[in-house]
Coordinates of C-alpha atoms in Angstrom, one line a residue:
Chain A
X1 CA 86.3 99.8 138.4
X2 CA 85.3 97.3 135.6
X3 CA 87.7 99.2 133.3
X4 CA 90.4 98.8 136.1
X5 CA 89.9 95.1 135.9
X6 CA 89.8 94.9 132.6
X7 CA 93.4 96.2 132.0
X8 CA 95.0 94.5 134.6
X9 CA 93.6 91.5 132.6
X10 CA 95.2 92.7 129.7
X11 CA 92.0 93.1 127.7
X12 CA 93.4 96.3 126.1
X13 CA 90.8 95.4 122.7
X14 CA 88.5 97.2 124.6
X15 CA 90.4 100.1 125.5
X16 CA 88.5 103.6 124.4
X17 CA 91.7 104.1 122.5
X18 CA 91.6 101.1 120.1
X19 CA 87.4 101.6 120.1
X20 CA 87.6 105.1 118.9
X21 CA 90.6 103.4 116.2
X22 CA 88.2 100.9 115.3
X23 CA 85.2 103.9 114.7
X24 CA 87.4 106.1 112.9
X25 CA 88.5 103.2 110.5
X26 CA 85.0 102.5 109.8
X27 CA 83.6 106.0 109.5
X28 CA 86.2 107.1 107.2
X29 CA 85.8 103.9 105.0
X30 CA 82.1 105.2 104.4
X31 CA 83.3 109.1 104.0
X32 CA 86.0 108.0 101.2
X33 CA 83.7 105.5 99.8
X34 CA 81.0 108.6 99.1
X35 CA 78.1 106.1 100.8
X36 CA 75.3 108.2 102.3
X37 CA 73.7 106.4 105.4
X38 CA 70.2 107.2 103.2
X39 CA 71.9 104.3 100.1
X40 CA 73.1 101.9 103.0
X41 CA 69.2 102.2 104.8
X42 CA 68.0 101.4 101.1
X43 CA 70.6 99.3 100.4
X44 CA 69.2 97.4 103.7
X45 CA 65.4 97.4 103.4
X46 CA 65.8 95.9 99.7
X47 CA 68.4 93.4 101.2
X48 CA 65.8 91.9 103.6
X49 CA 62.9 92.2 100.8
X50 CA 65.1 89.4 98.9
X51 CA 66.5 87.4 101.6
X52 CA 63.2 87.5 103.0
X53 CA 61.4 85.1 100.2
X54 CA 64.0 82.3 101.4
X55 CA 64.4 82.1 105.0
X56 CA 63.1 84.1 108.1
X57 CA 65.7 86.4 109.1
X58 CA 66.2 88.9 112.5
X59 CA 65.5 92.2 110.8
X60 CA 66.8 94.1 113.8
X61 CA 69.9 92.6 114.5
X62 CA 70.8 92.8 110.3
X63 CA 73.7 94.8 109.9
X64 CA 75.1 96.3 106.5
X65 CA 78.7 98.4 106.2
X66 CA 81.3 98.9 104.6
X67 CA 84.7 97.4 105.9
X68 CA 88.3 97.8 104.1
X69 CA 91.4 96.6 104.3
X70 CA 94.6 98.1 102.3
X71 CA 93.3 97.6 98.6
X72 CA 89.5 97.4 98.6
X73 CA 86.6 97.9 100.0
X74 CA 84.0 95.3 100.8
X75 CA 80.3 95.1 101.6
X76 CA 79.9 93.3 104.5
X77 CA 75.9 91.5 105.6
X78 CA 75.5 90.3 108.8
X79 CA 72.2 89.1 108.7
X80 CA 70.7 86.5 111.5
X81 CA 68.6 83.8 110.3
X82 CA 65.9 82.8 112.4
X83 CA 64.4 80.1 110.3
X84 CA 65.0 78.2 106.6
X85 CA 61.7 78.4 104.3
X86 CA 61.4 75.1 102.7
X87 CA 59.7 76.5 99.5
X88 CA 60.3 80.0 97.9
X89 CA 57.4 82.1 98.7
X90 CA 57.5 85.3 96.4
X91 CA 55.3 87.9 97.9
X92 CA 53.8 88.6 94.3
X93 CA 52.9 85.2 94.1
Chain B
X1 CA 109.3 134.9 97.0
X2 CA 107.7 133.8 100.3
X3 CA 105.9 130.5 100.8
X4 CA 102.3 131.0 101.4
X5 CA 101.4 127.9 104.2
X6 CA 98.0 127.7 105.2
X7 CA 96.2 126.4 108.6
X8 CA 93.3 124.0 108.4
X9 CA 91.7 121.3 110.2
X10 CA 87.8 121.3 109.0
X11 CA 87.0 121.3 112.7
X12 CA 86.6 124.0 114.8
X13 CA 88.7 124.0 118.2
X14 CA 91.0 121.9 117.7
X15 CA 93.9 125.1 117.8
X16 CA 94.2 126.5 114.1
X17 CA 94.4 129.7 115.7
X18 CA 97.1 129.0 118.2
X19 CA 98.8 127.1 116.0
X20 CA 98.9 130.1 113.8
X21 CA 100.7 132.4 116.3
X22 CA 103.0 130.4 117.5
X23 CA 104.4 129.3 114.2
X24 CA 104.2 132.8 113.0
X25 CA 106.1 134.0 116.0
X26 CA 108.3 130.9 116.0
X27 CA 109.5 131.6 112.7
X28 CA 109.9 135.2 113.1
X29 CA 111.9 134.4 116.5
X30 CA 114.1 133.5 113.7
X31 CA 114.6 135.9 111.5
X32 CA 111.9 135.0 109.1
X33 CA 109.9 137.6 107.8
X34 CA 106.3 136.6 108.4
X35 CA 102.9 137.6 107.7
X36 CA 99.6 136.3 109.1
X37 CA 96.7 136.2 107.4
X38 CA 93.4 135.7 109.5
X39 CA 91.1 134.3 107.0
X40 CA 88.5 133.9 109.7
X41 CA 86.1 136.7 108.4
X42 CA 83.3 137.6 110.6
X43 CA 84.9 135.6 113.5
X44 CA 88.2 137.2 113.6
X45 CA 90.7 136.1 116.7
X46 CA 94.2 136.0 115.8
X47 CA 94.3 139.3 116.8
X48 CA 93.4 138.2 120.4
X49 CA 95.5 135.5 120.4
X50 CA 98.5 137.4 119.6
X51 CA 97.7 140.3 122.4
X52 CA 97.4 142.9 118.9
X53 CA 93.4 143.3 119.5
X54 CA 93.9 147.2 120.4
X55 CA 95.5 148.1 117.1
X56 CA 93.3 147.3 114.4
X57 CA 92.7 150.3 112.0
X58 CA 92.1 148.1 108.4
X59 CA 91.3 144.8 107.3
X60 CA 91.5 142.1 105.0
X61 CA 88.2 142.8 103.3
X62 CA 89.4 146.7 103.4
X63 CA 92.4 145.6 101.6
X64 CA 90.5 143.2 98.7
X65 CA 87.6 145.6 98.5
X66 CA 90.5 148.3 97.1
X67 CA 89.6 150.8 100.4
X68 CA 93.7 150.5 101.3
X69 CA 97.0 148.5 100.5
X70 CA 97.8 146.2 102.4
X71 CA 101.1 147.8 103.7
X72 CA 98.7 150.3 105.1
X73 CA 96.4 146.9 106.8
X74 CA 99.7 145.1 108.2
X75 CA 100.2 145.6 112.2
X76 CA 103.2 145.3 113.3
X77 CA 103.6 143.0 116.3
X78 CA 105.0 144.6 119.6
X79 CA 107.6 141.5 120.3
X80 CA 108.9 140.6 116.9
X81 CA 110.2 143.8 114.4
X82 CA 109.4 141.4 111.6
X83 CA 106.0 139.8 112.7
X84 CA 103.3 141.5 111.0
X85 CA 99.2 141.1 111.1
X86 CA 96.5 141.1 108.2
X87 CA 93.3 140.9 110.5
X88 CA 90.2 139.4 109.2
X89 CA 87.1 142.1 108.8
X90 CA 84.7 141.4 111.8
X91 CA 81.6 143.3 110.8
X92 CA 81.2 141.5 107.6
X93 CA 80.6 137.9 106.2
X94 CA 82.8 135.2 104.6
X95 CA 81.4 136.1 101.1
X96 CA 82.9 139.4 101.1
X97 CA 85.9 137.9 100.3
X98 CA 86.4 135.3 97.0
X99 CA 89.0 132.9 96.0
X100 CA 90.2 134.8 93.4
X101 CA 91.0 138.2 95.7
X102 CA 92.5 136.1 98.1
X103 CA 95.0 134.0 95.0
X104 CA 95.5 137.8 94.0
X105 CA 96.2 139.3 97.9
X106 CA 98.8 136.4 98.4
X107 CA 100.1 136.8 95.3
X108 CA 101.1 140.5 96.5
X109 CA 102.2 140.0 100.1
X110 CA 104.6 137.2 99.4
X111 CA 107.1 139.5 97.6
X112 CA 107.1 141.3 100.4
X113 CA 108.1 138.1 103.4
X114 CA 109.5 134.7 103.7
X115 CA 106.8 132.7 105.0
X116 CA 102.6 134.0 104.8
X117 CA 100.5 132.0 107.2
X118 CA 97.2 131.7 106.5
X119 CA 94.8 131.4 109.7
X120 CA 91.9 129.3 108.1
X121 CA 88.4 129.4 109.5
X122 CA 86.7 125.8 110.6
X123 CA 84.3 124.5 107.6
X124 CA 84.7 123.7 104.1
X125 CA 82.8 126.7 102.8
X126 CA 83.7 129.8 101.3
X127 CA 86.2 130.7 104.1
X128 CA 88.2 127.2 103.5
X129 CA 88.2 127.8 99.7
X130 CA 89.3 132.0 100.3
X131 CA 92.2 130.1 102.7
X132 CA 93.1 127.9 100.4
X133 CA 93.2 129.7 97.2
X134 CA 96.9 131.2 97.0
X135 CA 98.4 129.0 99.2
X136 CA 101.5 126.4 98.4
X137 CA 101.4 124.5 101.3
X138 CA 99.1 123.2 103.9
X139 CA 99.4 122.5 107.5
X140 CA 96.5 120.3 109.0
X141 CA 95.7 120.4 112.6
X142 CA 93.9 117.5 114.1
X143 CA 93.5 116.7 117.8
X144 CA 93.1 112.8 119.2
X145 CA 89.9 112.4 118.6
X146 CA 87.7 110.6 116.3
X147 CA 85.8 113.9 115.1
X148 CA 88.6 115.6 114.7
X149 CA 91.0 112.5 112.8
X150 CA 87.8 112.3 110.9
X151 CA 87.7 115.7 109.8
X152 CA 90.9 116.5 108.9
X153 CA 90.6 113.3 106.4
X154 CA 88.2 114.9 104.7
X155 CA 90.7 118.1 104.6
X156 CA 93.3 116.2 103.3
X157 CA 91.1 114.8 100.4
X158 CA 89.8 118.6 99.6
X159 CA 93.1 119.7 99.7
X160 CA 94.7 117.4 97.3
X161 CA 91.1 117.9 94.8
X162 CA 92.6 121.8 94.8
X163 CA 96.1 120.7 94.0
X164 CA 97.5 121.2 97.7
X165 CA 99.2 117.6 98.2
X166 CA 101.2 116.7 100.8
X167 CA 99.8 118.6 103.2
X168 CA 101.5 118.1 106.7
X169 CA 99.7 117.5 109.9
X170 CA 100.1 118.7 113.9
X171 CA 98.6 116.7 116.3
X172 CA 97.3 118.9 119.1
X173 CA 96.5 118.4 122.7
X174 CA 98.4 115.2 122.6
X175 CA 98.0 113.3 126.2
X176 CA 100.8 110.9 126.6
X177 CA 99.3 109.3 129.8
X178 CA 96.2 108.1 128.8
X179 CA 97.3 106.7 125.3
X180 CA 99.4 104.8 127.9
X181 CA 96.4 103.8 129.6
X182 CA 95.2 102.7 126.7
X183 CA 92.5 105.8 126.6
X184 CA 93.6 107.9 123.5
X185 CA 94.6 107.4 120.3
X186 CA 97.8 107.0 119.7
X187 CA 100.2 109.0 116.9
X188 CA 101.0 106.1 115.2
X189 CA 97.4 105.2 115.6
X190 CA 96.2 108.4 113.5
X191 CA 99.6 108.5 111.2
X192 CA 98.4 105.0 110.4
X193 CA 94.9 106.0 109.0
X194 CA 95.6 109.5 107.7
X195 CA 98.5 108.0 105.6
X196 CA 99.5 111.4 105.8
X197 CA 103.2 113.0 106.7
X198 CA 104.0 114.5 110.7
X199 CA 105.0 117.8 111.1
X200 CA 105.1 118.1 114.7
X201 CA 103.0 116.8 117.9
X202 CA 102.3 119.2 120.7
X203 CA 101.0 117.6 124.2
X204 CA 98.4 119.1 126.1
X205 CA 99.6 122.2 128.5
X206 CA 98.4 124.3 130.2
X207 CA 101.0 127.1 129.8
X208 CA 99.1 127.7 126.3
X209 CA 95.8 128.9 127.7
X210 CA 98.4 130.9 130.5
X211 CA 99.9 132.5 127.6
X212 CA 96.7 133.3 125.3
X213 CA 95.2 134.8 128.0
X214 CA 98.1 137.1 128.3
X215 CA 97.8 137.3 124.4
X216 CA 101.6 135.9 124.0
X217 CA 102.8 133.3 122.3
X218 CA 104.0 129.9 124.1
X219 CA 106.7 129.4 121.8
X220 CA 108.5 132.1 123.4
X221 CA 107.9 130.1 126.8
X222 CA 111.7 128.4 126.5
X223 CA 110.4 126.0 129.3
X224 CA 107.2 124.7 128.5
X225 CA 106.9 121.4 126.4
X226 CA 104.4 122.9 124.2
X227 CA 106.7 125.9 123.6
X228 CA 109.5 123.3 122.4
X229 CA 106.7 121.4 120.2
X230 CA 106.0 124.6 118.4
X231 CA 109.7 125.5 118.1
X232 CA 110.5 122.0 116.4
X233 CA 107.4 122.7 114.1
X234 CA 108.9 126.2 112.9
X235 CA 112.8 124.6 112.5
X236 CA 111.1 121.8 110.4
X237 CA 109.4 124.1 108.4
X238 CA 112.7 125.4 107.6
X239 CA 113.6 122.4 106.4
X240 CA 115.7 121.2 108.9
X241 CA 115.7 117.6 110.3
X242 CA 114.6 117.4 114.1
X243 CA 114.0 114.4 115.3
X244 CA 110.1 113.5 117.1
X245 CA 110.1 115.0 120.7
X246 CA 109.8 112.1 123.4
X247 CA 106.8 113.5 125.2
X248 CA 106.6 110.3 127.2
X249 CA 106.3 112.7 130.5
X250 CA 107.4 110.8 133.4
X251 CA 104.5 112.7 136.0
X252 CA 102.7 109.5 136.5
X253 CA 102.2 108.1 140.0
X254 CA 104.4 105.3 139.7
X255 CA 107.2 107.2 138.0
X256 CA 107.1 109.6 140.8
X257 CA 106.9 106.5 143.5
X258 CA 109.9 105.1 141.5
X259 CA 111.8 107.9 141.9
X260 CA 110.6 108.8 145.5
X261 CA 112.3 105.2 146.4
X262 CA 115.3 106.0 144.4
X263 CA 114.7 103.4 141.8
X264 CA 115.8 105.9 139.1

Protein backbone atom coordinates (compact mmCIF):
# COMPACT_ATOMS: atom_id res chain seq x y z
CA UNK A 1 0.00 0.00 0.00
CA UNK A 2 2.87 2.36 1.01
CA UNK A 3 4.48 1.66 -2.34
CA UNK A 4 1.04 2.50 -3.92
CA UNK A 5 1.21 5.84 -2.29
CA UNK A 6 4.43 6.47 -3.02
CA UNK A 7 4.05 6.39 -6.82
CA UNK A 8 1.01 8.19 -7.00
CA UNK A 9 3.29 10.79 -5.26
CA UNK A 10 5.67 10.55 -7.84
CA UNK A 11 8.42 9.36 -5.57
CA UNK A 12 9.73 7.03 -8.34
CA UNK A 13 13.62 7.46 -6.51
CA UNK A 14 12.48 4.87 -4.55
CA UNK A 15 11.19 2.61 -7.04
CA UNK A 16 12.94 -1.17 -6.80
CA UNK A 17 13.90 -0.37 -10.35
CA UNK A 18 16.14 2.75 -9.88
CA UNK A 19 17.32 0.96 -6.22
CA UNK A 20 18.46 -2.19 -7.90
CA UNK A 21 20.19 0.67 -10.65
CA UNK A 22 21.61 2.44 -7.89
CA UNK A 23 23.17 -1.29 -6.40
CA UNK A 24 24.35 -2.47 -9.55
CA UNK A 25 26.24 0.89 -10.12
CA UNK A 26 27.93 0.59 -6.92
CA UNK A 27 28.66 -3.10 -6.85
CA UNK A 28 30.17 -3.02 -10.17
CA UNK A 29 32.34 0.13 -9.31
CA UNK A 30 33.96 -2.20 -6.59
CA UNK A 31 34.12 -5.42 -9.05
CA UNK A 32 36.01 -3.24 -11.83
CA UNK A 33 37.96 -1.38 -9.22
CA UNK A 34 39.43 -5.14 -8.03
CA UNK A 35 38.55 -3.86 -4.16
CA UNK A 36 38.00 -6.90 -1.94
CA UNK A 37 35.36 -6.05 0.92
CA UNK A 38 38.52 -7.72 3.27
CA UNK A 39 40.88 -4.02 1.89
CA UNK A 40 37.65 -1.80 2.33
CA UNK A 41 37.09 -3.52 6.22
CA UNK A 42 40.95 -2.64 6.72
CA UNK A 43 40.84 0.25 4.84
CA UNK A 44 37.96 1.18 7.55
CA UNK A 45 39.29 -0.01 10.94
CA UNK A 46 42.70 2.01 10.14
CA UNK A 47 40.51 5.03 9.04
CA UNK A 48 38.79 5.33 12.48
CA UNK A 49 42.37 4.48 14.29
CA UNK A 50 43.50 7.98 12.76
CA UNK A 51 40.39 9.96 12.84
CA UNK A 52 39.96 8.68 16.18
CA UNK A 53 43.13 10.69 17.90
CA UNK A 54 41.13 14.05 16.76
CA UNK A 55 37.53 13.88 17.43
CA UNK A 56 34.97 11.22 18.72
CA UNK A 57 33.43 9.78 15.78
CA UNK A 58 30.03 7.16 15.37
CA UNK A 59 32.01 3.97 14.51
CA UNK A 60 28.80 2.24 13.39
CA UNK A 61 27.23 4.59 11.26
CA UNK A 62 31.07 5.19 9.36
CA UNK A 63 30.65 4.23 5.95
CA UNK A 64 33.63 3.76 3.30
CA UNK A 65 32.93 2.86 -0.75
CA UNK A 66 33.81 3.45 -3.65
CA UNK A 67 31.54 5.74 -5.96
CA UNK A 68 32.29 6.79 -9.79
CA UNK A 69 31.20 8.88 -12.16
CA UNK A 70 32.24 8.62 -16.04
CA UNK A 71 36.17 9.20 -15.61
CA UNK A 72 37.20 8.21 -12.06
CA UNK A 73 36.65 6.66 -9.32
CA UNK A 74 36.59 8.15 -5.85
CA UNK A 75 36.79 7.02 -2.20
CA UNK A 76 34.14 8.28 -0.51
CA UNK A 77 34.07 8.63 3.97
CA UNK A 78 31.10 9.16 5.58
CA UNK A 79 32.05 9.32 8.92
CA UNK A 80 29.69 10.95 11.86
CA UNK A 81 31.39 12.97 14.36
CA UNK A 82 30.05 12.79 17.70
CA UNK A 83 32.37 15.08 19.42
CA UNK A 84 35.71 17.51 18.63
CA UNK A 85 38.87 16.62 20.92
CA UNK A 86 40.38 19.89 21.88
CA UNK A 87 43.97 18.36 22.13
CA UNK A 88 45.45 15.50 20.04
CA UNK A 89 45.59 12.50 22.23
CA UNK A 90 47.83 9.77 20.42
CA UNK A 91 47.10 6.44 21.95
CA UNK A 92 50.96 5.82 22.16
CA UNK A 93 51.38 8.73 24.08
CA UNK B 1 34.44 -20.70 -43.13
CA UNK B 2 31.72 -20.54 -40.42
CA UNK B 3 31.60 -18.13 -37.54
CA UNK B 4 32.04 -19.82 -34.30
CA UNK B 5 29.57 -17.49 -31.77
CA UNK B 6 29.50 -18.46 -28.35
CA UNK B 7 26.65 -18.26 -25.40
CA UNK B 8 27.62 -16.87 -22.06
CA UNK B 9 26.26 -15.03 -19.20
CA UNK B 10 28.49 -16.13 -16.01
CA UNK B 11 25.18 -16.85 -14.30
CA UNK B 12 23.38 -19.81 -14.34
CA UNK B 13 19.52 -19.51 -15.35
CA UNK B 14 19.27 -16.75 -16.89
CA UNK B 15 18.43 -18.88 -20.51
CA UNK B 16 21.94 -19.64 -22.22
CA UNK B 17 20.47 -22.85 -23.07
CA UNK B 18 17.30 -21.60 -24.65
CA UNK B 19 18.87 -19.03 -26.14
CA UNK B 20 21.06 -21.48 -27.84
CA UNK B 21 18.20 -23.42 -29.60
CA UNK B 22 16.40 -20.93 -30.73
CA UNK B 23 19.15 -19.08 -32.37
CA UNK B 24 20.46 -22.26 -33.71
CA UNK B 25 17.10 -23.20 -35.11
CA UNK B 26 16.34 -19.60 -36.06
CA UNK B 27 19.25 -19.46 -38.26
CA UNK B 28 18.85 -22.81 -39.67
CA UNK B 29 15.02 -21.84 -40.40
CA UNK B 30 17.01 -19.94 -42.81
CA UNK B 31 19.13 -21.73 -44.55
CA UNK B 32 22.12 -21.41 -42.46
CA UNK B 33 24.04 -24.40 -41.79
CA UNK B 34 24.35 -24.64 -38.06
CA UNK B 35 26.10 -26.54 -35.47
CA UNK B 36 25.55 -26.55 -31.71
CA UNK B 37 28.04 -27.18 -29.49
CA UNK B 38 26.89 -28.01 -25.77
CA UNK B 39 29.96 -27.13 -23.85
CA UNK B 40 28.05 -27.84 -20.72
CA UNK B 41 30.08 -31.13 -19.78
CA UNK B 42 28.73 -33.10 -16.92
CA UNK B 43 25.46 -31.09 -17.08
CA UNK B 44 24.45 -31.55 -20.50
CA UNK B 45 20.80 -30.13 -21.68
CA UNK B 46 20.61 -28.78 -24.99
CA UNK B 47 19.75 -31.98 -25.99
CA UNK B 48 16.54 -31.64 -23.85
CA UNK B 49 15.84 -28.50 -24.82
CA UNK B 50 15.91 -29.26 -28.41
CA UNK B 51 13.54 -32.56 -27.95
CA UNK B 52 17.07 -34.67 -29.44
CA UNK B 53 17.59 -36.34 -25.80
CA UNK B 54 16.73 -39.99 -27.31
CA UNK B 55 19.46 -39.95 -29.89
CA UNK B 56 22.63 -39.56 -28.31
CA UNK B 57 25.19 -42.21 -29.44
CA UNK B 58 28.75 -39.95 -29.10
CA UNK B 59 29.90 -36.98 -27.46
CA UNK B 60 32.01 -34.08 -27.40
CA UNK B 61 34.54 -35.58 -24.99
CA UNK B 62 34.22 -38.85 -27.42
CA UNK B 63 35.08 -36.62 -30.22
CA UNK B 64 38.34 -34.65 -28.35
CA UNK B 65 39.41 -37.74 -26.64
CA UNK B 66 40.05 -39.20 -30.54
CA UNK B 67 37.23 -42.30 -29.69
CA UNK B 68 35.18 -40.87 -33.09
CA UNK B 69 34.99 -37.85 -35.59
CA UNK B 70 32.82 -35.59 -35.05
CA UNK B 71 30.76 -36.25 -38.28
CA UNK B 72 30.12 -39.55 -36.56
CA UNK B 73 29.03 -37.29 -32.95
CA UNK B 74 26.70 -34.69 -34.97
CA UNK B 75 22.73 -35.50 -34.59
CA UNK B 76 20.83 -34.45 -36.89
CA UNK B 77 17.83 -32.52 -35.77
CA UNK B 78 14.26 -34.02 -36.71
CA UNK B 79 12.81 -30.31 -37.93
CA UNK B 80 15.65 -28.66 -39.68
CA UNK B 81 17.77 -30.96 -42.45
CA UNK B 82 20.67 -28.55 -41.69
CA UNK B 83 20.49 -28.26 -37.78
CA UNK B 84 22.91 -30.51 -36.35
CA UNK B 85 23.96 -31.45 -32.50
CA UNK B 86 27.47 -31.91 -30.72
CA UNK B 87 26.20 -33.06 -27.21
CA UNK B 88 28.20 -32.44 -24.21
CA UNK B 89 29.52 -35.91 -22.33
CA UNK B 90 27.35 -36.38 -19.22
CA UNK B 91 29.25 -39.00 -17.33
CA UNK B 92 32.30 -37.03 -17.07
CA UNK B 93 33.75 -33.66 -15.78
CA UNK B 94 34.59 -30.27 -17.29
CA UNK B 95 38.33 -31.11 -17.18
CA UNK B 96 38.06 -33.77 -19.65
CA UNK B 97 37.93 -31.29 -22.00
CA UNK B 98 40.81 -28.28 -22.41
CA UNK B 99 41.05 -25.06 -24.24
CA UNK B 100 43.28 -26.17 -26.61
CA UNK B 101 40.91 -29.34 -27.93
CA UNK B 102 38.15 -27.20 -28.00
CA UNK B 103 40.36 -24.13 -30.33
CA UNK B 104 41.25 -27.45 -32.28
CA UNK B 105 37.40 -29.06 -32.48
CA UNK B 106 36.09 -25.63 -33.70
CA UNK B 107 38.69 -25.19 -35.85
CA UNK B 108 37.43 -28.50 -37.68
CA UNK B 109 33.59 -28.11 -37.56
CA UNK B 110 33.50 -24.67 -39.00
CA UNK B 111 34.63 -25.83 -42.51
CA UNK B 112 32.00 -27.85 -42.39
CA UNK B 113 28.78 -24.88 -41.44
CA UNK B 114 27.96 -21.28 -41.47
CA UNK B 115 27.37 -20.44 -38.07
CA UNK B 116 28.82 -22.88 -34.77
CA UNK B 117 27.03 -22.03 -31.59
CA UNK B 118 28.57 -22.68 -28.64
CA UNK B 119 26.16 -23.48 -25.55
CA UNK B 120 28.50 -22.23 -22.57
CA UNK B 121 28.12 -23.64 -19.14
CA UNK B 122 27.44 -20.87 -16.07
CA UNK B 123 30.93 -20.07 -14.20
CA UNK B 124 34.12 -18.71 -15.22
CA UNK B 125 36.05 -22.04 -14.83
CA UNK B 126 37.32 -24.51 -17.05
CA UNK B 127 33.96 -24.90 -18.91
CA UNK B 128 33.87 -20.85 -19.73
CA UNK B 129 37.48 -21.00 -20.90
CA UNK B 130 36.74 -24.69 -23.10
CA UNK B 131 33.60 -22.29 -24.54
CA UNK B 132 35.51 -19.57 -25.20
CA UNK B 133 38.54 -20.86 -26.67
CA UNK B 134 37.78 -21.10 -30.61
CA UNK B 135 35.17 -18.86 -30.65
CA UNK B 136 34.99 -15.35 -32.81
CA UNK B 137 32.19 -13.87 -31.35
CA UNK B 138 30.29 -13.74 -28.14
CA UNK B 139 26.76 -13.40 -27.30
CA UNK B 140 26.08 -12.49 -23.55
CA UNK B 141 22.78 -13.27 -21.99
CA UNK B 142 21.78 -11.28 -18.93
CA UNK B 143 18.27 -11.08 -17.36
CA UNK B 144 16.91 -7.73 -15.36
CA UNK B 145 18.39 -8.31 -12.49
CA UNK B 146 21.17 -7.04 -10.47
CA UNK B 147 22.92 -10.57 -10.10
CA UNK B 148 22.59 -11.22 -13.34
CA UNK B 149 23.67 -7.30 -14.93
CA UNK B 150 26.38 -7.95 -12.47
CA UNK B 151 27.54 -11.05 -13.78
CA UNK B 152 27.54 -10.66 -17.21
CA UNK B 153 29.93 -7.36 -16.52
CA UNK B 154 32.31 -9.51 -15.26
CA UNK B 155 31.82 -11.71 -18.62
CA UNK B 156 32.22 -8.93 -20.70
CA UNK B 157 35.57 -7.89 -18.91
CA UNK B 158 36.88 -11.82 -19.32
CA UNK B 159 35.89 -11.81 -22.60
CA UNK B 160 37.63 -8.85 -23.83
CA UNK B 161 41.04 -10.11 -21.41
CA UNK B 162 40.81 -13.33 -24.13
CA UNK B 163 40.58 -11.05 -27.11
CA UNK B 164 36.62 -11.60 -27.57
CA UNK B 165 35.53 -7.69 -27.80
CA UNK B 166 32.49 -6.53 -28.70
CA UNK B 167 30.60 -9.08 -27.45
CA UNK B 168 26.74 -8.59 -27.91
CA UNK B 169 24.18 -8.90 -25.32
CA UNK B 170 20.28 -10.37 -25.05
CA UNK B 171 18.29 -9.32 -22.36
CA UNK B 172 16.01 -12.17 -21.29
CA UNK B 173 12.80 -12.36 -19.43
CA UNK B 174 12.32 -8.78 -20.14
CA UNK B 175 8.84 -7.52 -18.16
CA UNK B 176 7.66 -4.45 -19.89
CA UNK B 177 4.94 -3.78 -17.10
CA UNK B 178 6.71 -3.53 -14.17
CA UNK B 179 9.70 -1.38 -15.63
CA UNK B 180 6.56 0.75 -16.17
CA UNK B 181 5.72 0.48 -12.71
CA UNK B 182 8.81 1.50 -12.01
CA UNK B 183 9.77 -2.20 -10.59
CA UNK B 184 12.47 -3.47 -13.10
CA UNK B 185 15.28 -2.32 -14.64
CA UNK B 186 14.93 -0.88 -17.59
CA UNK B 187 17.08 -1.66 -21.12
CA UNK B 188 18.31 1.58 -21.32
CA UNK B 189 18.96 1.22 -17.59
CA UNK B 190 21.40 -1.93 -18.18
CA UNK B 191 22.70 -0.62 -21.78
CA UNK B 192 23.68 2.37 -19.75
CA UNK B 193 25.95 0.51 -17.29
CA UNK B 194 27.21 -2.43 -19.48
CA UNK B 195 28.37 0.18 -22.12
CA UNK B 196 27.94 -2.78 -24.14
CA UNK B 197 26.11 -3.19 -27.77
CA UNK B 198 22.11 -4.87 -27.93
CA UNK B 199 21.56 -7.66 -29.86
CA UNK B 200 18.09 -8.38 -29.11
CA UNK B 201 15.57 -8.25 -26.00
CA UNK B 202 13.17 -11.07 -25.48
CA UNK B 203 10.09 -10.41 -22.85
CA UNK B 204 9.04 -12.84 -20.60
CA UNK B 205 6.47 -15.66 -22.06
CA UNK B 206 5.24 -18.21 -21.25
CA UNK B 207 5.05 -19.99 -24.62
CA UNK B 208 8.97 -20.77 -24.01
CA UNK B 209 8.58 -23.11 -21.06
CA UNK B 210 5.24 -24.49 -23.44
CA UNK B 211 7.66 -25.13 -26.07
CA UNK B 212 10.78 -26.69 -23.99
CA UNK B 213 8.62 -28.88 -22.46
CA UNK B 214 7.59 -30.11 -25.75
CA UNK B 215 11.39 -29.93 -26.57
CA UNK B 216 10.74 -27.44 -29.62
CA UNK B 217 11.93 -24.33 -30.23
CA UNK B 218 9.76 -21.00 -29.78
CA UNK B 219 11.22 -19.38 -32.68
CA UNK B 220 9.21 -21.60 -34.80
CA UNK B 221 6.07 -20.30 -32.70
CA UNK B 222 5.31 -17.49 -35.61
CA UNK B 223 2.88 -15.93 -32.92
CA UNK B 224 4.44 -15.69 -29.81
CA UNK B 225 6.45 -12.43 -28.95
CA UNK B 226 9.33 -14.29 -27.72
CA UNK B 227 9.38 -16.36 -31.03
CA UNK B 228 9.68 -12.88 -32.99
CA UNK B 229 12.45 -11.69 -30.35
CA UNK B 230 14.46 -14.65 -31.19
CA UNK B 231 13.79 -14.36 -35.00
CA UNK B 232 15.09 -10.54 -34.90
CA UNK B 233 18.21 -11.94 -33.01
CA UNK B 234 19.05 -14.63 -35.83
CA UNK B 235 18.24 -11.83 -38.89
CA UNK B 236 20.72 -9.50 -36.92
CA UNK B 237 23.17 -11.91 -36.68
CA UNK B 238 23.07 -12.05 -40.30
CA UNK B 239 23.80 -8.77 -40.42
CA UNK B 240 20.76 -7.27 -41.28
CA UNK B 241 19.35 -4.05 -39.74
CA UNK B 242 15.99 -4.69 -37.73
CA UNK B 243 14.95 -2.20 -35.85
CA UNK B 244 14.27 -2.78 -31.52
CA UNK B 245 10.81 -4.69 -31.12
CA UNK B 246 8.26 -2.33 -29.26
CA UNK B 247 7.41 -4.83 -26.51
CA UNK B 248 5.45 -2.09 -24.79
CA UNK B 249 2.39 -4.85 -24.49
CA UNK B 250 -0.72 -3.10 -24.11
CA UNK B 251 -2.33 -6.15 -21.44
CA UNK B 252 -2.45 -3.71 -18.57
CA UNK B 253 -5.70 -2.97 -16.78
CA UNK B 254 -6.12 0.38 -17.95
CA UNK B 255 -5.26 -0.33 -21.56
CA UNK B 256 -7.78 -2.95 -21.52
CA UNK B 257 -10.41 -0.43 -19.62
CA UNK B 258 -9.41 2.05 -22.38
CA UNK B 259 -10.23 -0.03 -24.98
CA UNK B 260 -13.32 -1.71 -23.30
CA UNK B 261 -14.80 2.06 -23.40
CA UNK B 262 -13.67 2.50 -26.86
CA UNK B 263 -11.05 5.10 -26.16
CA UNK B 264 -8.66 3.45 -28.61
Amino acid sequence: MLEFINRIFGRENHSSRNVAKERLRLVLVHDRAGVSPELLQTLRIELIQVISNYMEIDENALEVSLDSNESQVALVANIPVKKMKRTMQTETA
Amino acid sequence: MGEVIVITSGKGGVGKTTTSANLGAGLASLGNRVCLIDADIGLRNLDVVMGLENRIVYDLVDVTGGNCSFRKALIKDKRFENLFLLPAAQTKDKTAVNPDQMRALTEEIKGDFDYVIVDCPAGIEQGFRNAIAGANQAIVVTTPEVSAVRDADRIIGLLEKEDLREPKLVVNRMRYQMVKHGDMMSIDDIIEILAVDLIGVVPEDEQVVVSTNRGEMVVMNDSSRSGQAYRNIVRRIRGEEVPMMNLDDESGFFSKLRRMIGLK
